[in-house]
């Protein structure tokens, strides 16, 4: 019986793989790893413990782990151009927990982006921010430009003087106006925190903004969205002083993690090395694809948000599908056609009804990673139109999707073409 269950789980995982092989991946927070990075997940590293920092561990057996961690940290320093890097958080939310623990006390005021304007759940009252007992004050967001309203936000910051000012979203269409807000933030003497989870790969590819040079004291992020690495987190710093960085590192360990999942750390190291080599070309194409998809969908009749400001400067686009049945209905119909994306609250939606929003969110980073370019974006827009507007049977559109996807089965922008992967690692 137990064996049957074990084999059932294995079989379901195989089916999952096949489903994604035959699908168009458009979730803005996901990506695929390179073969070389993926290989790391199967190594013995995933069975071991390493607490603390290299050279100062609490376990024996870490001689190679230490070298991997040092190299991964050095690669991140180079890629993000900072001397302050912590590669130990095991997810983006985990990195956010460490930042909040290090820089605030219960009762402190934190400014945030409103949830319906695209903020991440960890910045909400019922997320990490609330669990720390912080007092979140949302900053005014201008939905015409899908960005912070600088004048109003500056006034709010000067009045409430947040201990911590949190920027960054999960619907991250345009760079945050950090420079424009810097006078107000300095006057308030706030710690400036930029959650770059969604756009880390674009930042590293030098195609978005450079938050550490624009006023952020700390940048947190996950490493598996536009940065196409393992499911993991990272913290980067331009701290006010050494004490601030020490607090952050102590909040990481022993604050919010003990062991930091050594196999995914090695996969991150490889991803960072690949991004140093291919990141700029990849980020370039991700953004070109997002702009093209937005323009084509708009020309096909979809209501794409941010029209006045060119729809997007990132990997993400946001579409109002209320008139075609709403975000949930369209996302579910598209799923049946093997087009995978998610429903999303729109800025003007009722925040208390996240399960029935008007919008869908689309990300182009994973499609780009497997080799899709502008002409494929046009085709994807047509496929979405068939399901959402023309109301063709999703099962019929699925046949077209499966056929189309046969041409996109390998990961690009990585070393797999010119590196003899799998040769050097004895897996067990
Ligand atoms: N929930 C993720 C997203 O989809 O944006 C972020 O963690």
Short mmCIF file of C-alpha atoms and ligand atoms in Angstrom, two decimals:
data_model
loop_
_atom_site.label_atom_id
_atom_site.label_comp_id
_atom_site.label_asym_id
_atom_site.label_seq_id
_atom_site.Cartn_x
_atom_site.Cartn_y
_atom_site.Cartn_z
CA UNK A 1 0.00 0.00 0.00
CA UNK A 2 2.72 2.44 1.02
CA UNK A 3 4.73 1.45 -2.06
CA UNK A 4 1.71 2.12 -4.25
CA UNK A 5 1.39 5.57 -2.74
CA UNK A 6 5.08 6.26 -3.27
CA UNK A 7 4.86 5.19 -6.90
CA UNK A 8 1.70 7.22 -7.33
CA UNK A 9 3.55 10.34 -6.20
CA UNK A 10 6.34 9.57 -8.66
CA UNK A 11 3.84 9.04 -11.46
CA UNK A 12 2.09 12.35 -10.66
CA UNK A 13 5.41 14.16 -10.80
CA UNK A 14 6.08 12.62 -14.22
CA UNK A 15 2.63 13.74 -15.39
CA UNK A 16 3.33 17.22 -14.05
CA UNK A 17 6.55 17.36 -16.06
CA UNK A 18 4.75 16.27 -19.21
CA UNK A 19 1.98 18.84 -18.66
CA UNK A 20 4.52 21.65 -18.44
CA UNK A 21 6.48 20.30 -21.41
CA UNK A 22 3.31 20.65 -23.44
CA UNK A 23 2.20 24.01 -22.00
CA UNK A 24 2.99 27.68 -22.53
CA UNK A 25 4.38 28.95 -19.20
CA UNK A 26 3.27 32.52 -18.49
CA UNK A 27 3.23 32.78 -14.68
CA UNK A 28 5.24 35.93 -13.90
CA UNK A 29 6.92 34.45 -10.80
CA UNK A 30 8.27 31.21 -12.26
CA UNK A 31 11.11 30.08 -14.48
CA UNK A 32 13.16 27.02 -15.45
CA UNK A 33 16.68 26.28 -14.35
CA UNK A 34 19.51 25.39 -16.68
CA UNK A 35 20.50 21.70 -16.82
CA UNK A 36 23.73 22.47 -15.01
CA UNK A 37 21.95 24.26 -12.15
CA UNK A 38 19.22 21.64 -12.00
CA UNK A 39 21.77 18.87 -11.64
CA UNK A 40 22.85 20.35 -8.30
CA UNK A 41 19.47 19.52 -6.77
CA UNK A 42 20.24 15.80 -6.97
CA UNK A 43 23.64 15.96 -5.30
CA UNK A 44 24.45 14.89 -1.73
CA UNK A 45 24.53 18.59 -0.80
CA UNK A 46 20.77 18.36 -0.31
CA UNK A 47 21.20 15.93 2.58
CA UNK A 48 23.64 18.01 4.66
CA UNK A 49 23.65 20.77 7.23
CA UNK A 50 25.69 23.95 7.36
CA UNK A 51 24.77 26.55 9.96
CA UNK A 52 26.44 29.92 10.23
CA UNK A 53 28.96 31.29 7.73
CA UNK A 54 31.89 29.62 5.90
CA UNK A 55 34.76 28.90 8.31
CA UNK A 56 32.46 29.43 11.32
CA UNK A 57 30.15 26.41 11.16
CA UNK A 58 28.46 24.34 13.83
CA UNK A 59 28.77 21.08 11.86
CA UNK A 60 31.68 19.10 10.46
CA UNK A 61 31.86 18.00 6.83
CA UNK A 62 31.51 21.47 5.31
CA UNK A 63 34.87 21.88 3.58
CA UNK A 64 33.40 21.85 0.05
CA UNK A 65 30.17 23.52 1.12
CA UNK A 66 32.20 26.46 2.41
CA UNK A 67 33.94 26.83 -0.95
CA UNK A 68 30.60 26.68 -2.79
CA UNK A 69 29.09 29.32 -0.49
CA UNK A 70 32.09 31.63 -0.81
CA UNK A 71 32.06 31.33 -4.60
CA UNK A 72 28.28 31.82 -4.82
CA UNK A 73 28.55 34.93 -2.64
CA UNK A 74 31.41 36.32 -4.75
CA UNK A 75 29.43 35.74 -7.95
CA UNK A 76 26.44 37.61 -6.46
CA UNK A 77 28.72 40.48 -5.38
CA UNK A 78 30.01 40.77 -8.92
CA UNK A 79 26.62 40.46 -10.59
CA UNK A 80 24.89 43.01 -8.34
CA UNK A 81 27.94 45.22 -7.79
CA UNK A 82 27.92 45.23 -3.99
CA UNK A 83 30.13 43.92 -1.19
CA UNK A 84 27.13 43.06 0.96
CA UNK A 85 25.45 39.79 -0.01
CA UNK A 86 23.74 37.04 1.96
CA UNK A 87 22.89 33.96 -0.11
CA UNK A 88 21.44 31.92 2.75
CA UNK A 89 17.69 32.76 2.76
CA UNK A 90 15.74 29.81 1.42
CA UNK A 91 12.95 31.85 -0.20
CA UNK A 92 12.03 35.42 -0.99
CA UNK A 93 9.57 35.61 1.89
CA UNK A 94 12.24 34.16 4.18
CA UNK A 95 14.60 36.96 3.06
CA UNK A 96 11.82 39.46 3.77
CA UNK A 97 11.37 38.03 7.27
CA UNK A 98 15.06 38.57 7.98
CA UNK A 99 14.90 42.20 6.80
CA UNK A 100 11.83 42.94 8.90
CA UNK A 101 13.32 41.27 12.01
CA UNK A 102 16.62 43.11 11.59
CA UNK A 103 15.32 46.60 10.95
CA UNK A 104 12.08 46.97 12.91
CA UNK A 105 10.45 46.47 16.27
CA UNK A 106 6.78 45.67 16.84
CA UNK A 107 4.71 48.84 16.62
CA UNK A 108 6.99 50.56 14.10
CA UNK A 109 5.49 52.25 11.04
CA UNK A 110 6.27 50.78 7.63
CA UNK A 111 5.10 52.25 4.33
CA UNK A 112 4.06 49.71 1.70
CA UNK A 113 2.53 49.41 -1.76
CA UNK A 114 -1.23 48.66 -1.59
CA UNK A 115 -2.04 44.98 -2.14
CA UNK A 116 -4.43 45.64 -5.04
CA UNK A 117 -1.71 47.73 -6.70
CA UNK A 118 0.46 44.64 -6.85
CA UNK A 119 2.26 44.34 -3.50
CA UNK A 120 3.49 40.97 -2.29
CA UNK A 121 1.50 39.17 0.37
CA UNK A 122 4.40 39.38 2.87
CA UNK A 123 3.92 43.16 3.04
CA UNK A 124 0.30 42.84 4.14
CA UNK A 125 -1.21 43.00 7.63
CA UNK A 126 -1.88 39.25 7.43
CA UNK A 127 1.65 38.55 6.07
CA UNK A 128 5.17 38.99 7.47
CA UNK A 129 4.65 42.70 8.18
CA UNK A 130 1.54 42.03 10.27
CA UNK A 131 3.10 39.09 12.10
CA UNK A 132 5.97 41.36 13.15
CA UNK A 133 3.34 43.67 14.64
CA UNK A 134 4.19 46.53 12.30
CA UNK A 135 1.84 49.30 11.38
CA UNK A 136 1.62 49.35 7.55
CA UNK A 137 0.68 52.60 5.80
CA UNK A 138 0.01 52.20 2.06
CA UNK A 139 1.58 54.76 -0.26
CA UNK A 140 -0.63 56.44 -2.88
CA UNK A 141 -0.44 54.60 -6.19
CA UNK A 142 -1.40 56.17 -9.52
CA UNK A 143 -3.19 53.57 -11.60
CA UNK A 144 -2.92 55.56 -14.82
CA UNK A 145 0.85 55.17 -14.74
CA UNK A 146 0.84 51.94 -12.68
CA UNK A 147 3.37 53.41 -10.27
CA UNK A 148 3.72 55.32 -7.02
CA UNK A 149 2.34 58.86 -7.04
CA UNK A 150 5.59 60.63 -6.17
CA UNK A 151 4.12 63.93 -4.92
CA UNK A 152 1.49 62.37 -2.69
CA UNK A 153 3.81 59.60 -1.50
CA UNK A 154 6.50 62.14 -0.56
CA UNK A 155 3.96 63.97 1.58
CA UNK A 156 2.87 60.74 3.29
CA UNK A 157 6.49 59.74 3.98
CA UNK A 158 7.31 63.15 5.47
CA UNK A 159 4.25 63.00 7.73
CA UNK A 160 4.38 59.38 8.96
CA UNK A 161 8.21 59.08 8.99
CA UNK A 162 8.34 55.30 8.48
CA UNK A 163 11.09 53.35 10.20
CA UNK A 164 11.15 51.20 7.08
CA UNK A 165 9.93 52.17 3.60
CA UNK A 166 9.15 49.08 1.54
CA UNK A 167 9.06 49.21 -2.25
CA UNK A 168 8.63 46.54 -4.90
CA UNK A 169 5.67 44.50 -6.07
CA UNK A 170 4.52 41.18 -7.46
CA UNK A 171 2.93 43.10 -10.31
CA UNK A 172 6.02 45.10 -11.13
CA UNK A 173 5.46 46.87 -14.45
CA UNK A 174 7.70 49.94 -14.10
CA UNK A 175 10.81 50.91 -12.11
CA UNK A 176 10.15 52.39 -8.66
CA UNK A 177 10.84 56.16 -8.48
CA UNK A 178 13.42 55.76 -5.70
CA UNK A 179 15.49 58.78 -6.75
CA UNK A 180 12.39 60.97 -6.92
CA UNK A 181 11.40 59.91 -3.39
CA UNK A 182 14.88 60.19 -1.92
CA UNK A 183 14.48 63.70 -0.39
CA UNK A 184 11.39 62.63 1.54
CA UNK A 185 13.00 59.34 2.61
CA UNK A 186 16.11 61.14 3.85
CA UNK A 187 14.04 63.70 5.73
CA UNK A 188 12.13 60.83 7.39
CA UNK A 189 15.42 59.01 8.11
CA UNK A 190 13.85 55.76 6.89
CA UNK A 191 15.53 52.50 6.02
CA UNK A 192 14.80 52.02 2.34
CA UNK A 193 13.95 48.43 1.43
CA UNK A 194 13.36 47.25 -2.14
CA UNK A 195 11.79 43.83 -2.64
CA UNK A 196 13.18 42.99 -6.06
CA UNK A 197 11.99 39.38 -6.24
CA UNK A 198 10.19 39.83 -9.54
CA UNK A 199 12.79 41.91 -11.32
CA UNK A 200 16.10 40.62 -9.94
CA UNK A 201 17.11 39.02 -13.25
CA UNK A 202 16.31 42.24 -15.12
CA UNK A 203 18.31 44.30 -12.61
CA UNK A 204 21.24 41.89 -12.91
CA UNK A 205 20.85 42.09 -16.70
CA UNK A 206 21.13 45.89 -16.42
CA UNK A 207 17.76 46.45 -18.09
CA UNK A 208 15.49 47.74 -15.32
CA UNK A 209 16.80 49.94 -12.52
CA UNK A 210 19.69 49.77 -10.08
CA UNK A 211 18.05 50.12 -6.64
CA UNK A 212 21.30 49.96 -4.64
CA UNK A 213 22.57 53.00 -6.55
CA UNK A 214 19.21 54.79 -6.38
CA UNK A 215 18.79 54.92 -2.60
CA UNK A 216 17.88 51.42 -1.37
CA UNK A 217 19.76 50.29 1.74
CA UNK A 218 18.67 46.71 1.30
CA UNK A 219 17.31 44.63 -1.59
CA UNK A 220 15.65 41.29 -0.97
CA UNK A 221 14.40 38.83 -3.52
CA UNK A 222 13.67 35.31 -4.56
CA UNK A 223 16.02 33.76 -7.08
CA UNK A 224 13.60 31.92 -9.36
CA UNK A 225 11.54 34.54 -11.18
CA UNK A 226 13.30 36.73 -13.75
CA UNK A 227 16.53 35.47 -12.19
CA UNK A 228 16.15 31.91 -13.49
CA UNK A 229 17.57 29.99 -10.55
CA UNK A 230 16.41 27.58 -7.86
CA UNK A 231 13.56 28.36 -5.46
CA UNK A 232 15.54 30.35 -2.93
CA UNK A 233 16.19 33.89 -1.63
CA UNK A 234 18.93 36.49 -1.44
CA UNK A 235 19.67 39.76 0.38
CA UNK A 236 21.85 42.51 -1.09
CA UNK A 237 22.96 45.62 0.74
CA UNK A 238 24.08 49.19 0.57
CA UNK A 239 23.72 49.54 4.35
CA UNK A 240 23.79 52.81 6.27
CA UNK A 241 26.56 51.27 8.39
CA UNK A 242 28.24 47.96 9.26
CA UNK A 243 25.96 47.50 12.25
CA UNK A 244 22.91 47.48 9.98
CA UNK A 245 24.40 44.70 7.82
CA UNK A 246 25.45 42.67 10.88
CA UNK A 247 21.88 42.86 12.17
CA UNK A 248 20.58 41.58 8.83
CA UNK A 249 23.03 38.66 8.81
CA UNK A 250 22.14 37.75 12.39
CA UNK A 251 18.46 37.91 11.48
CA UNK A 252 19.12 35.43 8.64
CA UNK A 253 20.96 33.02 10.96
CA UNK A 254 20.00 32.25 13.65
CA UNK A 255 16.94 34.50 13.24
CA UNK A 256 14.84 32.91 10.50
CA UNK A 257 16.79 29.88 9.24
CA UNK A 258 19.09 27.21 10.58
CA UNK A 259 20.27 25.11 7.63
CA UNK A 260 20.12 26.85 4.29
CA UNK A 261 19.51 24.04 1.76
CA UNK A 262 22.93 23.49 0.26
CA UNK A 263 21.91 21.89 -3.02
CA UNK A 264 19.81 24.88 -4.05
CA UNK A 265 22.66 27.16 -2.96
CA UNK A 266 24.97 25.41 -5.44
CA UNK A 267 22.27 25.74 -8.11
CA UNK A 268 22.08 29.45 -7.32
CA UNK A 269 25.85 29.79 -7.74
CA UNK A 270 25.66 28.25 -11.20
CA UNK A 271 22.68 30.46 -12.12
CA UNK A 272 24.62 33.57 -11.10
CA UNK A 273 27.62 32.52 -13.20
CA UNK A 274 25.35 31.94 -16.19
CA UNK A 275 23.67 35.29 -15.65
CA UNK A 276 27.03 37.04 -15.70
CA UNK A 277 27.54 35.54 -19.13
CA UNK A 278 24.04 35.64 -20.65
CA UNK A 279 21.95 37.89 -18.37
CA UNK A 280 22.00 41.04 -20.47
CA UNK A 281 20.87 39.36 -23.68
CA UNK A 282 18.19 37.45 -21.79
CA UNK A 283 16.84 40.51 -19.92
CA UNK A 284 16.74 42.44 -23.17
CA UNK A 285 14.60 39.80 -24.85
CA UNK A 286 12.33 39.29 -21.82
CA UNK A 287 11.36 42.98 -21.89
CA UNK A 288 11.04 43.11 -25.69
CA UNK A 289 8.72 40.11 -25.50
CA UNK A 290 6.58 41.65 -22.75
CA UNK A 291 6.18 44.90 -24.67
CA UNK A 292 5.31 43.04 -27.86
CA UNK A 293 2.80 40.76 -26.13
CA UNK A 294 1.12 43.78 -24.54
CA UNK A 295 0.94 45.67 -27.84
CA UNK A 296 -0.42 42.69 -29.76
CA UNK A 297 -3.01 41.85 -27.12
CA UNK A 298 -4.08 45.48 -27.06
CA UNK A 299 -4.44 45.50 -30.85
CA UNK A 300 -6.54 42.32 -30.62
CA UNK A 301 -9.02 44.10 -28.36
CA UNK A 302 -7.78 43.30 -24.84
CA UNK A 303 -7.78 46.01 -22.18
CA UNK A 304 -4.09 46.05 -21.22
CA UNK A 305 -3.28 48.22 -18.20
CA UNK A 306 -0.71 51.03 -18.39
CA UNK A 307 -1.66 52.03 -21.94
CA UNK A 308 -0.61 55.67 -21.42
CA UNK A 309 2.90 54.66 -20.39
CA UNK A 310 3.62 51.90 -22.91
CA UNK A 311 2.10 48.99 -20.91
CA UNK A 312 5.30 47.71 -19.29
CA UNK A 313 9.06 48.08 -18.84
CA UNK A 314 9.46 44.67 -17.19
CA UNK A 315 8.56 41.03 -17.80
CA UNK A 316 4.93 41.49 -16.71
CA UNK A 317 1.71 42.70 -18.26
CA UNK A 318 -1.70 43.05 -16.62
CA UNK A 319 -4.99 42.62 -18.45
CA UNK A 320 -8.56 43.42 -17.46
CA UNK A 321 -10.75 40.50 -18.62
CA UNK A 322 -13.87 41.38 -16.62
CA UNK A 323 -16.00 41.68 -19.76
CA UNK A 324 -15.00 38.17 -20.87
CA UNK A 325 -15.94 36.46 -17.59
CA UNK A 326 -13.32 37.73 -15.09
CA UNK A 327 -9.81 36.68 -14.10
CA UNK A 328 -10.70 33.35 -12.52
CA UNK A 329 -12.84 32.12 -15.44
CA UNK A 330 -10.29 33.13 -18.08
CA UNK A 331 -7.31 31.70 -16.16
CA UNK A 332 -9.17 28.40 -15.71
CA UNK A 333 -10.21 28.23 -19.37
CA UNK A 334 -6.65 28.97 -20.48
CA UNK A 335 -5.35 26.27 -18.15
CA UNK A 336 -7.53 23.76 -20.00
CA UNK A 337 -5.86 24.94 -23.21
CA UNK A 338 -2.40 24.39 -21.61
CA UNK A 339 -1.73 28.12 -21.31
CA UNK A 340 -0.64 28.65 -17.72
CA UNK A 341 -1.02 32.04 -16.04
CA UNK A 342 -2.81 33.42 -12.98
CA UNK A 343 -5.79 35.58 -12.13
CA UNK A 344 -4.87 38.87 -10.49
CA UNK A 345 -6.49 41.68 -8.56
CA UNK A 346 -6.52 44.92 -10.50
CA UNK A 347 -5.87 48.25 -8.76
CA UNK A 348 -9.55 49.20 -8.86
CA UNK A 349 -10.82 45.76 -7.69
CA UNK A 350 -12.34 45.16 -4.28
CA UNK A 351 -9.29 44.03 -2.24
CA UNK A 352 -11.45 41.83 -0.05
CA UNK A 353 -12.35 39.59 -3.01
CA UNK A 354 -8.99 38.21 -4.22
CA UNK A 355 -10.65 35.00 -5.45
CA UNK A 356 -12.74 36.77 -8.05
CA UNK A 357 -10.58 39.50 -9.55
CA UNK A 358 -11.02 41.26 -12.90
CA UNK A 359 -7.53 40.63 -14.18
CA UNK A 360 -4.95 38.19 -15.40
CA UNK A 361 -1.18 38.63 -15.02
CA UNK A 362 1.25 37.43 -17.69
CA UNK A 363 5.04 37.12 -17.47
CA UNK A 364 7.34 36.54 -20.45
CA UNK A 365 10.52 35.50 -18.61
CA UNK A 366 10.10 31.72 -18.83
CA UNK A 367 8.86 31.74 -22.42
CA UNK A 368 11.92 33.83 -23.29
CA UNK A 369 14.20 31.43 -21.45
CA UNK A 370 13.07 28.59 -23.70
CA UNK A 371 13.75 30.60 -26.84
CA UNK A 372 10.55 32.48 -27.67
CA UNK A 373 10.79 35.86 -29.37
CA UNK A 374 8.44 38.54 -30.71
CA UNK A 375 6.74 36.40 -33.36
CA UNK A 376 5.91 33.77 -30.74
CA UNK A 377 4.39 36.53 -28.58
CA UNK A 378 2.06 37.40 -31.47
CA UNK A 379 1.02 33.77 -31.75
CA UNK A 380 0.44 33.46 -27.99
CA UNK A 381 -1.75 36.58 -28.07
CA UNK A 382 -3.85 34.97 -30.82
CA UNK A 383 -4.19 31.76 -28.81
CA UNK A 384 -5.34 33.69 -25.72
CA UNK A 385 -7.82 35.61 -27.83
CA UNK A 386 -9.28 32.37 -29.19
CA UNK A 387 -10.04 31.17 -25.66
CA UNK A 388 -10.89 34.44 -23.89
CA UNK A 389 -12.71 36.49 -26.55
CA UNK A 390 -13.72 34.11 -29.35
CA UNK A 391 -14.71 31.46 -26.77
CA UNK A 392 -13.30 28.58 -28.79
CA UNK A 393 -13.26 25.28 -26.94
CA UNK A 394 -10.10 25.22 -24.77
CA UNK A 395 -9.61 21.54 -25.62
CA UNK A 396 -9.29 22.46 -29.33
CA UNK A 397 -6.84 25.29 -28.64
CA UNK A 398 -4.82 22.88 -26.51
CA UNK A 399 -4.00 20.84 -29.63
CA UNK A 400 -2.44 23.93 -31.21
CA UNK A 401 -0.51 24.69 -28.03
CA UNK A 402 0.94 21.18 -27.77
CA UNK A 403 2.07 21.32 -31.41
CA UNK A 404 3.58 24.80 -30.99
CA UNK A 405 5.43 23.84 -27.80
CA UNK A 406 7.30 21.00 -29.54
CA UNK A 407 9.67 23.66 -30.89
CA UNK A 408 10.57 25.02 -27.45
CA UNK A 409 11.95 22.29 -25.26
CA UNK A 410 15.45 23.44 -24.39
CA UNK A 411 16.68 26.10 -22.02
CA UNK A 412 18.59 29.00 -23.59
CA UNK A 413 20.88 31.69 -22.09
CA UNK A 414 22.88 29.06 -20.19
CA UNK A 415 26.03 26.92 -20.50
CA UNK A 416 24.31 23.69 -21.51
CA UNK A 417 25.32 23.93 -25.16
CA UNK A 418 29.01 24.38 -24.53
CA UNK A 419 29.63 22.76 -21.17
CA UNK A 420 29.95 19.06 -20.53
CA UNK A 421 27.27 18.92 -17.87
CA UNK A 422 26.68 15.77 -15.83
CA UNK A 423 30.31 14.61 -16.20
CA UNK A 424 31.80 15.76 -12.94
CA UNK A 425 29.18 14.98 -10.35
CA UNK A 426 28.74 11.58 -8.79
CA UNK A 427 25.15 11.85 -7.65
CA UNK A 428 25.15 9.35 -4.76
N1 LIG B 1 3.33 34.77 -5.12
C1 LIG B 1 4.45 35.12 -5.95
C2 LIG B 1 3.99 35.73 -7.23
O1 LIG B 1 3.39 35.03 -7.97
O2 LIG B 1 4.27 36.89 -7.51
C3 LIG B 1 5.46 35.91 -5.28
O3 LIG B 1 6.00 35.19 -4.21
#
